[in-house]
Coordinates of C-alpha atoms in Angstrom, one line a residue:
X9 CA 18.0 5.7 15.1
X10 CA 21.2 5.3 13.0
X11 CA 23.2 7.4 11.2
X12 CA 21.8 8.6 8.1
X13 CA 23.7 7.0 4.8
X14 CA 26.8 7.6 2.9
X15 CA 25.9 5.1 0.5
X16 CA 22.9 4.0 -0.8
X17 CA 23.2 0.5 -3.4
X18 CA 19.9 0.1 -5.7
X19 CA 19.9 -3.2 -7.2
X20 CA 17.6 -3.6 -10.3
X21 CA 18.8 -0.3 -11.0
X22 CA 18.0 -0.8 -14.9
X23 CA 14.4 -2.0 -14.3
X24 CA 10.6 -0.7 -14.5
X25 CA 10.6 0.3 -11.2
X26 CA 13.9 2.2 -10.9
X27 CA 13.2 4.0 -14.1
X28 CA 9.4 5.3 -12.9
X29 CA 9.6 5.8 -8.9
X30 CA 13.5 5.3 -7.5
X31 CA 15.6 7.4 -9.9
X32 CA 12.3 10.2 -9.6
X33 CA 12.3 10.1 -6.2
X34 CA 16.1 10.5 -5.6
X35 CA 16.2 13.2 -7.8
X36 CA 13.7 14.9 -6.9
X37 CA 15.1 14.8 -2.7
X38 CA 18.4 15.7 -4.2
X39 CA 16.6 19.1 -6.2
X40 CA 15.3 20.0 -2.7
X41 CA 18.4 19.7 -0.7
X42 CA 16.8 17.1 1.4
X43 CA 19.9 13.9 0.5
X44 CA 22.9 14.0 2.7
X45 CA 25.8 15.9 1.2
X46 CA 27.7 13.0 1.0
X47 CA 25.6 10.4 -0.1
X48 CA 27.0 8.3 -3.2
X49 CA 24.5 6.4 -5.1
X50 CA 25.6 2.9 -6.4
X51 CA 23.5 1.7 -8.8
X52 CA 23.9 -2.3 -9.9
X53 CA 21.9 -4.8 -12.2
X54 CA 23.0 -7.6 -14.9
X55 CA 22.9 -4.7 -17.8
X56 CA 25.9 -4.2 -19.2
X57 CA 26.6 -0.5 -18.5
X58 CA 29.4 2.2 -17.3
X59 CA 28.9 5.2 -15.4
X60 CA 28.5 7.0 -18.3
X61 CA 25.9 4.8 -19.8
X62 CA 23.9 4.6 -16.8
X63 CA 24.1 8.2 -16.1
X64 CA 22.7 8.5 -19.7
X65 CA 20.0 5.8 -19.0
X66 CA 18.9 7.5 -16.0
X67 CA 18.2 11.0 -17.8
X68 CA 16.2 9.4 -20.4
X69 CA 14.1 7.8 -17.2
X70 CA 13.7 11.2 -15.3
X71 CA 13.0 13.3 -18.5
X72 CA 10.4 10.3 -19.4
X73 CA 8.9 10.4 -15.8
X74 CA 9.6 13.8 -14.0
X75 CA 7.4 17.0 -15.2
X76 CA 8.9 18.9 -17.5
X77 CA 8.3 22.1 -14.9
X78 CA 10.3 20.3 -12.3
X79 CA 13.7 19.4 -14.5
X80 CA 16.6 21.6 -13.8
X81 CA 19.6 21.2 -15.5
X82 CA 21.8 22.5 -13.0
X83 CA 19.9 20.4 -10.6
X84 CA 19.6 17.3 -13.2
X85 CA 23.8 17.4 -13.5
X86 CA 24.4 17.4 -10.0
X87 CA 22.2 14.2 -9.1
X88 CA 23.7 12.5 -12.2
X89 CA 27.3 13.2 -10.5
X90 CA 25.9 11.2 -7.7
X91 CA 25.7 8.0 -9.6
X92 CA 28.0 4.8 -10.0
X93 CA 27.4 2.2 -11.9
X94 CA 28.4 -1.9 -11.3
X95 CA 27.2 -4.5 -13.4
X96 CA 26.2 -7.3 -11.5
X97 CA 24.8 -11.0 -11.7
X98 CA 23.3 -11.4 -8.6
X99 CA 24.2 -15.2 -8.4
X100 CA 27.8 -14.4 -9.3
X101 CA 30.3 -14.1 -6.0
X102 CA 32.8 -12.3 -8.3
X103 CA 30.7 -9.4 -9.0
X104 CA 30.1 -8.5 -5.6
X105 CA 34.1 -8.1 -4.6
X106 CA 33.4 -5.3 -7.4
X107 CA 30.4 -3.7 -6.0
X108 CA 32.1 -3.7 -2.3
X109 CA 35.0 -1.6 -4.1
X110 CA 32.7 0.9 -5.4
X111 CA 31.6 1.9 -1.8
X112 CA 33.8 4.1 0.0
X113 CA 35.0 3.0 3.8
X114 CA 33.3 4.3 6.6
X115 CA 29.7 5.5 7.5
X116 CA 26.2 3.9 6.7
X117 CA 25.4 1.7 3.9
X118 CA 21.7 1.6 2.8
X119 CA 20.6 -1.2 0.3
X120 CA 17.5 -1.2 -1.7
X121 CA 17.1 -4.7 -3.2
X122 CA 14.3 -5.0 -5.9
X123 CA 14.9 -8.7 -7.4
X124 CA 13.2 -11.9 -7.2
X125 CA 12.7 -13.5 -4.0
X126 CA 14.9 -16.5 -5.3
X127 CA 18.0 -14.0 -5.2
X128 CA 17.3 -12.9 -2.0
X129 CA 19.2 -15.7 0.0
X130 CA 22.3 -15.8 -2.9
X131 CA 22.2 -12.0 -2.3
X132 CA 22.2 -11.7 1.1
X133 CA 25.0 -14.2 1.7
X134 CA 27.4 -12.5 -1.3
X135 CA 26.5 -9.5 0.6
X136 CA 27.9 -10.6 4.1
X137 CA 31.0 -12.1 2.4
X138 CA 32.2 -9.1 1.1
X139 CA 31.3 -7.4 4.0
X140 CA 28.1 -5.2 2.9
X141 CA 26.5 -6.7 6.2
X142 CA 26.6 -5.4 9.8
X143 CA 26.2 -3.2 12.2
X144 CA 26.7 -0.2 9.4
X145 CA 24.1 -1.5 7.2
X146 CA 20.7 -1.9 6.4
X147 CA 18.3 -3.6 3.6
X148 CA 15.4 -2.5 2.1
X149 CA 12.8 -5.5 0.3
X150 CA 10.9 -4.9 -2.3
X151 CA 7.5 -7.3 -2.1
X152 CA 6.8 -9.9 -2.7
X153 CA 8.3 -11.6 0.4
X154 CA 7.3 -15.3 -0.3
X155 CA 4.0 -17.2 -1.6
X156 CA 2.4 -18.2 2.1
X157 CA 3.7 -18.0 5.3
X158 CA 6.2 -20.9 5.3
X159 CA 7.9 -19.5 2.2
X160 CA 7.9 -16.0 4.2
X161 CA 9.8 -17.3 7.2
X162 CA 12.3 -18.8 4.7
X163 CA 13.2 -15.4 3.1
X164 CA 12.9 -13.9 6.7
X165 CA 15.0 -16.5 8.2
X166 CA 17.6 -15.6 5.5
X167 CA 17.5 -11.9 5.5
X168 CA 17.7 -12.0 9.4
X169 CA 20.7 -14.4 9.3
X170 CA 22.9 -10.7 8.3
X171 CA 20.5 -8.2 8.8
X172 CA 19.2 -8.0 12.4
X173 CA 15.4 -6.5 12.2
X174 CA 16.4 -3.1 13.4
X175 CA 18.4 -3.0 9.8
X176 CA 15.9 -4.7 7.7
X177 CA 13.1 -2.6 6.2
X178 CA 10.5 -4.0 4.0
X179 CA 8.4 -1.9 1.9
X180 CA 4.8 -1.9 1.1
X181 CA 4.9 1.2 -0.8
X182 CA 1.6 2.3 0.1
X183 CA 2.5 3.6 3.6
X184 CA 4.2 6.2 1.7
X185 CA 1.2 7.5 0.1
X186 CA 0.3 10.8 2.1
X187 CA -3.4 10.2 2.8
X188 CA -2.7 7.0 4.4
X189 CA -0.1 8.7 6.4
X190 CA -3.2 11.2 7.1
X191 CA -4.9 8.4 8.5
X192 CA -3.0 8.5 11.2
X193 CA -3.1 12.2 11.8
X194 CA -7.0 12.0 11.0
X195 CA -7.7 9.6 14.4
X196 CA -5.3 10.7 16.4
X197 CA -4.8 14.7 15.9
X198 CA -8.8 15.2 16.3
X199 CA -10.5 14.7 19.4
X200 CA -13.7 14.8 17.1
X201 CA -13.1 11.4 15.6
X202 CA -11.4 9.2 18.3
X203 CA -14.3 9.0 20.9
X204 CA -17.0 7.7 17.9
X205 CA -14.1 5.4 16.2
X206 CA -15.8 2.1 17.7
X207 CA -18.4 -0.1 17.1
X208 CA -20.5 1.6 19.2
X209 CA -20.8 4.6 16.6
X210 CA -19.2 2.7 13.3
X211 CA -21.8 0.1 11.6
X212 CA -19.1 -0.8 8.9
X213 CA -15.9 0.0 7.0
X214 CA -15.7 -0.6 3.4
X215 CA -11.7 -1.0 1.8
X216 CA -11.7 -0.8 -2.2
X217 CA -8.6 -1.3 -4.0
X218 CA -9.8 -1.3 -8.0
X219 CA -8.0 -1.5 -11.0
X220 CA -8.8 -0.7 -14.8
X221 CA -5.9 -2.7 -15.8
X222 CA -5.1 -6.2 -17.2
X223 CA -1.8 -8.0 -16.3
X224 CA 0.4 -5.7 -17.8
X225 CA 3.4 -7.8 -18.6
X226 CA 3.0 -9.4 -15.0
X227 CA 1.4 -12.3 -16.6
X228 CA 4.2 -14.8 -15.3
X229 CA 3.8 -13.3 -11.7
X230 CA -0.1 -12.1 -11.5
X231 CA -0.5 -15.7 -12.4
X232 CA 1.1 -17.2 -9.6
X233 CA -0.1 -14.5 -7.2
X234 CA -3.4 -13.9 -8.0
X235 CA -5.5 -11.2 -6.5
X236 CA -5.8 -12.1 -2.7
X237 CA -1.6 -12.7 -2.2
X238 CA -1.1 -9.4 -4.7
X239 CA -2.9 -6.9 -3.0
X240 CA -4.8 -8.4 0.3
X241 CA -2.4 -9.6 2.2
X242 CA 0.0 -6.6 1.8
X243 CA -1.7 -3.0 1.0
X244 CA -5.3 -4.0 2.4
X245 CA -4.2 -5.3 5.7
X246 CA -2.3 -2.8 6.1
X247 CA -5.1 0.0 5.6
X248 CA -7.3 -1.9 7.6
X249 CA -4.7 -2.2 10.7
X250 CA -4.5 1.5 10.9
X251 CA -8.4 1.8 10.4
X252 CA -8.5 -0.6 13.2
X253 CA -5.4 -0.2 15.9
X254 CA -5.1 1.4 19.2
X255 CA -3.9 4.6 20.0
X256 CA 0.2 4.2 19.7
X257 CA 1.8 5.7 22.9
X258 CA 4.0 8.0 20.7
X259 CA 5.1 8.2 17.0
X260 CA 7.6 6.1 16.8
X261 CA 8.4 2.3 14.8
X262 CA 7.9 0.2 17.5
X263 CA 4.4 1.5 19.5
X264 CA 2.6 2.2 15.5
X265 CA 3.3 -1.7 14.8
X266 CA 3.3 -2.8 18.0
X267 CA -0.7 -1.4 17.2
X268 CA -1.0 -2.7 14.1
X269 CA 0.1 -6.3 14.9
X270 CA -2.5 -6.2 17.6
X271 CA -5.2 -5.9 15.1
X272 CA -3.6 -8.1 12.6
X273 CA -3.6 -11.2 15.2
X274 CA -7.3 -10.5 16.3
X275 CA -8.6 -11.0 12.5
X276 CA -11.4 -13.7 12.8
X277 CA -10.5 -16.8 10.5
X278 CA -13.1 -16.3 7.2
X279 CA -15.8 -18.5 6.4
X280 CA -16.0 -20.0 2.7
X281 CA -19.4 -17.9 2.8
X282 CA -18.1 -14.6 3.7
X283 CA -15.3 -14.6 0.3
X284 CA -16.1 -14.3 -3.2
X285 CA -13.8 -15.2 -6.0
X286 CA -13.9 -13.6 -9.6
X287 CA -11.9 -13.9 -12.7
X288 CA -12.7 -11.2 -15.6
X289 CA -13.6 -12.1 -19.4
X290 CA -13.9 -10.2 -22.3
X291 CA -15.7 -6.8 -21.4
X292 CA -15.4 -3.1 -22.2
X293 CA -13.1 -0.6 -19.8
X294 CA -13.3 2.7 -20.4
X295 CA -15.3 2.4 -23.5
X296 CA -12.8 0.5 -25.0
X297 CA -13.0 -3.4 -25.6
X298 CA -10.7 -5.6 -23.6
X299 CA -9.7 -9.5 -23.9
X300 CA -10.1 -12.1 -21.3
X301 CA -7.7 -13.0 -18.6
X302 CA -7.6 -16.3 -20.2
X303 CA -6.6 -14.5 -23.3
X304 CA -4.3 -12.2 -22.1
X305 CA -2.4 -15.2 -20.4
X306 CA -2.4 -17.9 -23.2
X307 CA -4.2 -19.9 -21.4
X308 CA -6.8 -21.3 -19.0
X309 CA -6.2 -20.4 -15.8
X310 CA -7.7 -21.3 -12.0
X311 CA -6.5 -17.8 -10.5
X312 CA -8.5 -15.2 -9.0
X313 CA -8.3 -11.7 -10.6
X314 CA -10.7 -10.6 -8.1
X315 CA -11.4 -11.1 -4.3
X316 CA -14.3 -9.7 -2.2
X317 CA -14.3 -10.4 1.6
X318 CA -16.0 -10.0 4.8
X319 CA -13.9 -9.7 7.7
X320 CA -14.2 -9.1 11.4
X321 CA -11.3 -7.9 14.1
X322 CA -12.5 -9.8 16.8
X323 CA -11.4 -7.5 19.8
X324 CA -13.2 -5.0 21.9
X325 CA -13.6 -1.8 20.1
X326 CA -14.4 -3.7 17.0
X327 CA -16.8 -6.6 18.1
X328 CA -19.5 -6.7 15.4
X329 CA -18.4 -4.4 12.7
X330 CA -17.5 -5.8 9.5
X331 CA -14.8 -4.8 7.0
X332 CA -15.7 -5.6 3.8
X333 CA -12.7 -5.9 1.3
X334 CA -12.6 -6.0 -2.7
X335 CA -9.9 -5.7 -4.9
X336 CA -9.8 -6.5 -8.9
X337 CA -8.1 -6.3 -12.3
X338 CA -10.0 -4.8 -14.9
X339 CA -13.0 -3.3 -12.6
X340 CA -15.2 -0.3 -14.0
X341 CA -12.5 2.7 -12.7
X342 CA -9.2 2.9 -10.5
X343 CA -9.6 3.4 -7.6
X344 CA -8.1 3.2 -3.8
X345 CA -10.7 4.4 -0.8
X346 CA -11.7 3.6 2.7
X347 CA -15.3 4.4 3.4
X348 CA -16.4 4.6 6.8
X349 CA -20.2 4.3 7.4
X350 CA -21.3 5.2 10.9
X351 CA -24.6 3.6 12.3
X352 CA -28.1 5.3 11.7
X353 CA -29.5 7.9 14.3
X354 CA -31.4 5.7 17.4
X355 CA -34.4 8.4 16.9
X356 CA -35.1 11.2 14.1
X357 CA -37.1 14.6 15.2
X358 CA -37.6 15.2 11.5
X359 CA -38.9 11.9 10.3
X360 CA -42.7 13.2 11.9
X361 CA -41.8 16.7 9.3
X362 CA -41.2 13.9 6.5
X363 CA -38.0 14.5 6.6
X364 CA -35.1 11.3 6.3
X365 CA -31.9 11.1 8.1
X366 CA -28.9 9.1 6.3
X367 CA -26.4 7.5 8.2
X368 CA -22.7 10.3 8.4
X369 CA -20.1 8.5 5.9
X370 CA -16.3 9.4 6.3
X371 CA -14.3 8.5 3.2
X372 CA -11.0 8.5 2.6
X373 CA -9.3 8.0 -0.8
X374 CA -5.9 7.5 -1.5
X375 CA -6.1 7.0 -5.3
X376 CA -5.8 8.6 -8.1
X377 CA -6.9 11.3 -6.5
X378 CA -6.5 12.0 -2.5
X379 CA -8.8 14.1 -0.5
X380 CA -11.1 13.2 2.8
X381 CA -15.1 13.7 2.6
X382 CA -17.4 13.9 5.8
X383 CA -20.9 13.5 4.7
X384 CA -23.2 15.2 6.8
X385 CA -27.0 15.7 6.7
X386 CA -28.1 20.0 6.5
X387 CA -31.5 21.7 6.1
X388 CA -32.8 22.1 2.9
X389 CA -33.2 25.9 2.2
X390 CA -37.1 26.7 2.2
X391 CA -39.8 27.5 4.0
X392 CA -40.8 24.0 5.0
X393 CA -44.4 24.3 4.3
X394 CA -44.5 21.1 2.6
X395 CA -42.3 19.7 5.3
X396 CA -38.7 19.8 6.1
X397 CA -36.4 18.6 3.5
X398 CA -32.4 17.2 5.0
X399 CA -29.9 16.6 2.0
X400 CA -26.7 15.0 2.4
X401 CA -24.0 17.8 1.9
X402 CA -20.0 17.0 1.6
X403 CA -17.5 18.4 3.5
X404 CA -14.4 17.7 1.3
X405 CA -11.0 17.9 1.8
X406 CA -9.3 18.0 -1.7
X407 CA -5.7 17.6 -0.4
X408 CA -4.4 19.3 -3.4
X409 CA -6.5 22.7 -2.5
X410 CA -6.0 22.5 1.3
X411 CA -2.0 22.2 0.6
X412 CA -1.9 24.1 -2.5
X413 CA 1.7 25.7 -1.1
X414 CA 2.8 21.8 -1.0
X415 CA 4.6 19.9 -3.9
X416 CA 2.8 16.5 -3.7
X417 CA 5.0 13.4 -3.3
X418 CA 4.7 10.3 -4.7
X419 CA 5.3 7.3 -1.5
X420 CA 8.7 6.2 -2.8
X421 CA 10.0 9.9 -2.3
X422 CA 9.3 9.1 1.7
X423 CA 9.8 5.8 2.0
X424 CA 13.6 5.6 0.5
X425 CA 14.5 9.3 2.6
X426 CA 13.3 6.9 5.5
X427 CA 15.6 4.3 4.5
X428 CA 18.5 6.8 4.0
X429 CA 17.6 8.7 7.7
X430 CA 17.2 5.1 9.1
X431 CA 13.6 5.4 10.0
X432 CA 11.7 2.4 9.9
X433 CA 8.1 3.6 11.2
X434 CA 6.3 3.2 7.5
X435 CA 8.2 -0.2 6.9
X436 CA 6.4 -3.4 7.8
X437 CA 8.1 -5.6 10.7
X438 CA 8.3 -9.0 10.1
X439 CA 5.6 -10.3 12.7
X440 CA 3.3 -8.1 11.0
X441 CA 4.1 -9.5 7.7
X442 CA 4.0 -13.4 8.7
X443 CA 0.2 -12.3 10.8
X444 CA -0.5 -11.4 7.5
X445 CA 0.0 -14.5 5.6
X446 CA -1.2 -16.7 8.5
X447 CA -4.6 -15.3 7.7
X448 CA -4.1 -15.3 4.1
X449 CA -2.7 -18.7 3.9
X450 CA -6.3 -19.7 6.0
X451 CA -8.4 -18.1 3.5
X452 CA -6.2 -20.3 0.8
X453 CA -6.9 -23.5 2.8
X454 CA -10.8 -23.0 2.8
X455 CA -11.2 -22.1 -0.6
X456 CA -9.2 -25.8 -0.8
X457 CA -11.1 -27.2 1.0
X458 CA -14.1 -26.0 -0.5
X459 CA -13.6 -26.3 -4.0
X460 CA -13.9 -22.8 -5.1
X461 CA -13.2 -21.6 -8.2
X462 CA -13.3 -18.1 -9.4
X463 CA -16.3 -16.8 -10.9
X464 CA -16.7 -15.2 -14.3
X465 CA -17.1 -11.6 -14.8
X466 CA -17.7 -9.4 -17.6
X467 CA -14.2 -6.6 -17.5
X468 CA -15.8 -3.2 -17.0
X469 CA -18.3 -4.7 -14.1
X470 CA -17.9 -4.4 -10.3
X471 CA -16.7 -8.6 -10.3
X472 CA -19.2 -11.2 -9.9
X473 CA -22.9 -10.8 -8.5
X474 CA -21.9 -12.8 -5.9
X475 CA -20.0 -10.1 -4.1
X476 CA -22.8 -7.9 -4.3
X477 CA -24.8 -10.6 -2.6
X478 CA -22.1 -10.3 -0.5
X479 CA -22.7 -7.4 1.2
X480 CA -26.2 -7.0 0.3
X481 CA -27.7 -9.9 2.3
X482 CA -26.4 -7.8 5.6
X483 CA -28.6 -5.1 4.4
X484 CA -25.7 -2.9 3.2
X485 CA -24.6 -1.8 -0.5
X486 CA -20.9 -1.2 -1.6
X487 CA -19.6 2.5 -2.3
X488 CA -20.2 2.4 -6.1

C-alpha cells in the first residue's frame, strides 16, 4: 500500500456533489483527527473563485449539510485553513501549469476527479504533462465510466495510459455504505450463515433499489442513461457479487475482487422473458401528485425509468437460485434492501397440530435506514388446546441501537480516507467494471432485438404488472 497523501486535488470542487458529501466528509475526518497532518486540500473547477471565496463557499456547504450538533468553530477554522483554491477549465493546458504550482514537491498526490466522462481523456493527459501522473499519484472516478462496454474500455484505455491500475480507484459509492460493508462481515465472521449460504438452503435473493424521486435536474443524463446503465450495472451488481462470491482468502483488494469478478463472469446472459421494462406517468408519491417522465423531460421519450430482472449466477453454489432485481424512479417509498429467502422445511412436525411453517428470510437494508432482520418462526404463547399456533417473530438488528456509541458515516467519509491511505479494497477494478457492462450491454442487445419498449406505470406503484408477473409465475412474491 502507498504512502498516505500530502495532497489531495478535488475537481468539480464547486458542484452538487462536493457541496453535499466531499467537503462533509473531509471535514468531518479532519474534526476527528483521522486526515494526515499534512494533508493540503486543492480544490479546482471553472468558477471563478480565490481562496478566500472558496473557503467562504465551502462554509455555507458544511453549515447547509453538516448537523448543527457536529459544527465546531475551532474545528470548522482549521479544515477551512486546509483549502486552496485554482480555477480551472478542464480543457485549457494553461490552467493546469497553475494547478501543478499549487501542490507542494514531494509525497503522495491523490486526485478525485468528478467531471464528465468527455473530460476525462483532456484531463488525464493535461495531468501527465505537468507532471500530476506517476508513480506518486493516484486518481479517483467518479461514475459514470462510459455508456456500454466499448465506450468503457475507451475511458479505461485513457485513464490507464498515466495511471497504472494499482493508482486508479473508481468509485461506486455504495461500497462505502456500512451495511454493505457488513455484508461481508455478516458471511464471513459467522459460522452460522456460511455453511446454509447456497442453493442448497437459499430458494431466492431478492435486490431492491427504489426511489420516490423524479429526474431531479438529471434530466439531460437520466435520459441518456436510463434505469438499467444508472443503477444495474454499477450499485446492483455490485450487491449481488458480494451476496454471491466465494470466501476471499484474506481482506485485502485483490482476493475481495478477485471473488467478485468470479461471480460477475458466471452471470447467465438474460432472456427477453426474464426483464421487464417500465416508464412512470402521472401518479401520486407520497400523497402528493407528480407529473409524467414525459413531462418532467419535455418530451417523449423511449427510456426505461424502471427495470425488473431475473438473473441466475450459473456456477456451483448458486445453480438454480434466482436473483431477482428491480430498480425505479418514482416507486411507492425509497428504499435499498437485499432480502434473502431460504427454501421451505422438507417436513413440518406441527402442520398435523395445524400449525404452518414459513420459510426463514434474512434481510438486509442499506437504505434510508440500515439494520439486518432474521425472521424466524417461535411458538405462540398458549395452551395449544386448539392446536399449536407458530408466528413469524423478527430478530432485528437496528444498527443505530446496536452501535449507539458509534457516529454513523455516510460512504464518502470512507471511501475518500481510502483514497487518501491508498486503499483500494471498496473501489471497483476495471475487469469488474467492463464484466459489468458485458452483461449489461447483452441485456441492451435483446431488448433490440426484441422490440421492447417500456411499459407505462402509474408514479406511486411498484412499476408495471408485468414485473409482478415476473416473479409471480415462479410461485414467488416481491418483498412489498
Amino acid at each position: 500500500m502507498p504512502d498516505k497523501a500530502t495532497t489531495l486535488i478535488l475537481f468539480g470542487a464547486t458542484g452538487d456533489l462536493a457541496a453535499r458529501m466531499l467537503l462533509p466528509s473531509l471535514y468531518a475526518l479532519h474534526r476527528d483527527g483521522l486526515l494526515p497532518v499534512d494533508l493540503k486540500i486543492v480544490a479546482t473547477s471553472r468558477s471563478a473563485h480565490d481562496d478566500a471565496s472558496f473557503r467562504a463557499h465551502a462554509r455555507a456547504a458544511l453549515e447547509a449539510h453538516v448537523p448543527a450538533t457536529f459544527i465546531d468553530d475551532a474545528a470548522m477554522g482549521a479544515f477551512l485553513a486546509l483549502l486552496t483554491y485554482v480555477t480551472l477549465d478542464a480543457t485549457d493546458a494553461a490552467g493546469y501549469q497553475r494547478l501543478a504550482a499549487a501542490v507542494p514537491a514531494g509525497g503522495e498526490t491523490a486526485i478525485f476527479l468528478s467531471t464528465a466522462p468527455s473530460l476525462f481523456k483532456p484531463t488525464i493527459d493535461n495531468l501527465e504533462a505537468v507532471g500530476l501522473a506517476g508513480p506518486h499519484v493516484r486518481l479517483a472516478l467518479e461514475k459514470p465510466l462510459g455508456s456500454d462496454l466499448a465506450s468503457s474500455r475507451s475511458i479505461n484505455d485513457a485513464v490507464a495510459a498515466a495511471f497504472p491500475e494499482e493508482r486508479t480507484f473508481r468509485i461506486d459509492h455504495y461500497l462505502g455504505k456500512e451495511t454493505v460493508q457488513n455484508l461481508l462481515a455478516l458471511r464471513f465472521a459467522n459460522l452460522l450463515f456460511e455453511p446454509v449460504w447456497s442453493s442448497a438452503h437459499i430458494d431466492h435473493v431478492q435486490i431492491t433499489v427504489s426511489e420516490t424521486v423524479g429526474l431531479e435536474g438529471r434530466a439531460d443524463y437520466y435520459d441518456g442513461a436510463g434505469a438499467l446503465r444508472d443503477m444495474v450495472q454499477n450499485h446492483m451488481l455490485q450487491l449481488l457479487a458480494l451476496v454471491a462470491m466465494e470466501p476471499p482468502s484474506q481482506l485485502d483488494a485483490t482476493a475481495v475482487r478477485d471473488e467478485k469478478v468470479k461471480v460477475l463472469r458466471s452471470l447467465r446472459p438474460i432472456r427477453s422473458e426474464d426483464s421487464v421494462t417500465g416508464q412512470y406517468g402521472a401518479g401520486a408519491v407520497g400523497g402528493k401528485p407528480v407529473p409524467a417522465y414525459a413531462e418532467e423531460l419535455g418530451g417523449a421519450s423511449g427510456t426505461e425509468t424502471f427495470v425488473a430482472l431475473k438473473a441466475h449466477v450459473d456456477n456451483w453454489r448458486w445453480a438454480g437460485v434466482p436473483f431477482y432485481l428491480r430498480t425505479g424512479k418514482r416507486l411507492p417509498d425509497r428504499r435499498t434492501e437485499i432480502a434473502i429467502q431460504f427454501r421451505a422445511l422438507p417436513h413440518s412436525m406441527f402442520a398435523s397440530r395445524g400449525a404452518r411453517a414459513a420459510p426463514n428470510r434474512l434481510i438486509i437494508a442499506i437504505q434510508p435506514e440500515e439494520n439486518i432482520t432474521l425472521e424466524l418462526m417461535a411458538k405462540q404463547p398458549g395452551l395449544d388446546r386448539g392446536g399449536i399456533r407458530l408466528r413469524e417473530v423478527e430478530l432485528d438488528i437496528e444498527q443505530a441501537d446496536a452501535f449507539a456509541d458509534v457516529r454513523r458515516r455516510i460512504a464518502y467519509e470512507r471511501l475518500l480516507l481510502d483514497l487518501v491511505e491508498g486503499d483500494p479494497t471498496l473501489f471497483v477494478r476495471r475487469d469488474e467494471v467492463e464484466a459489468q457492462w458485458q452483461w449489461i450491454d447483452g441485456i441492451r442487445a435483446v431488448w433490440e432485438g426484441a422490440g421492447t419498449s417500456p411499459r407505462p406505470y402509474a408514479a406511486g406503484n411498484w412499476g408495471p404488472s408485468a414485473a409482478i408477473a415476473l416473479i409471480e409465475r415462479d410461485g414467488r412474491s416481491w418483498n412489498d
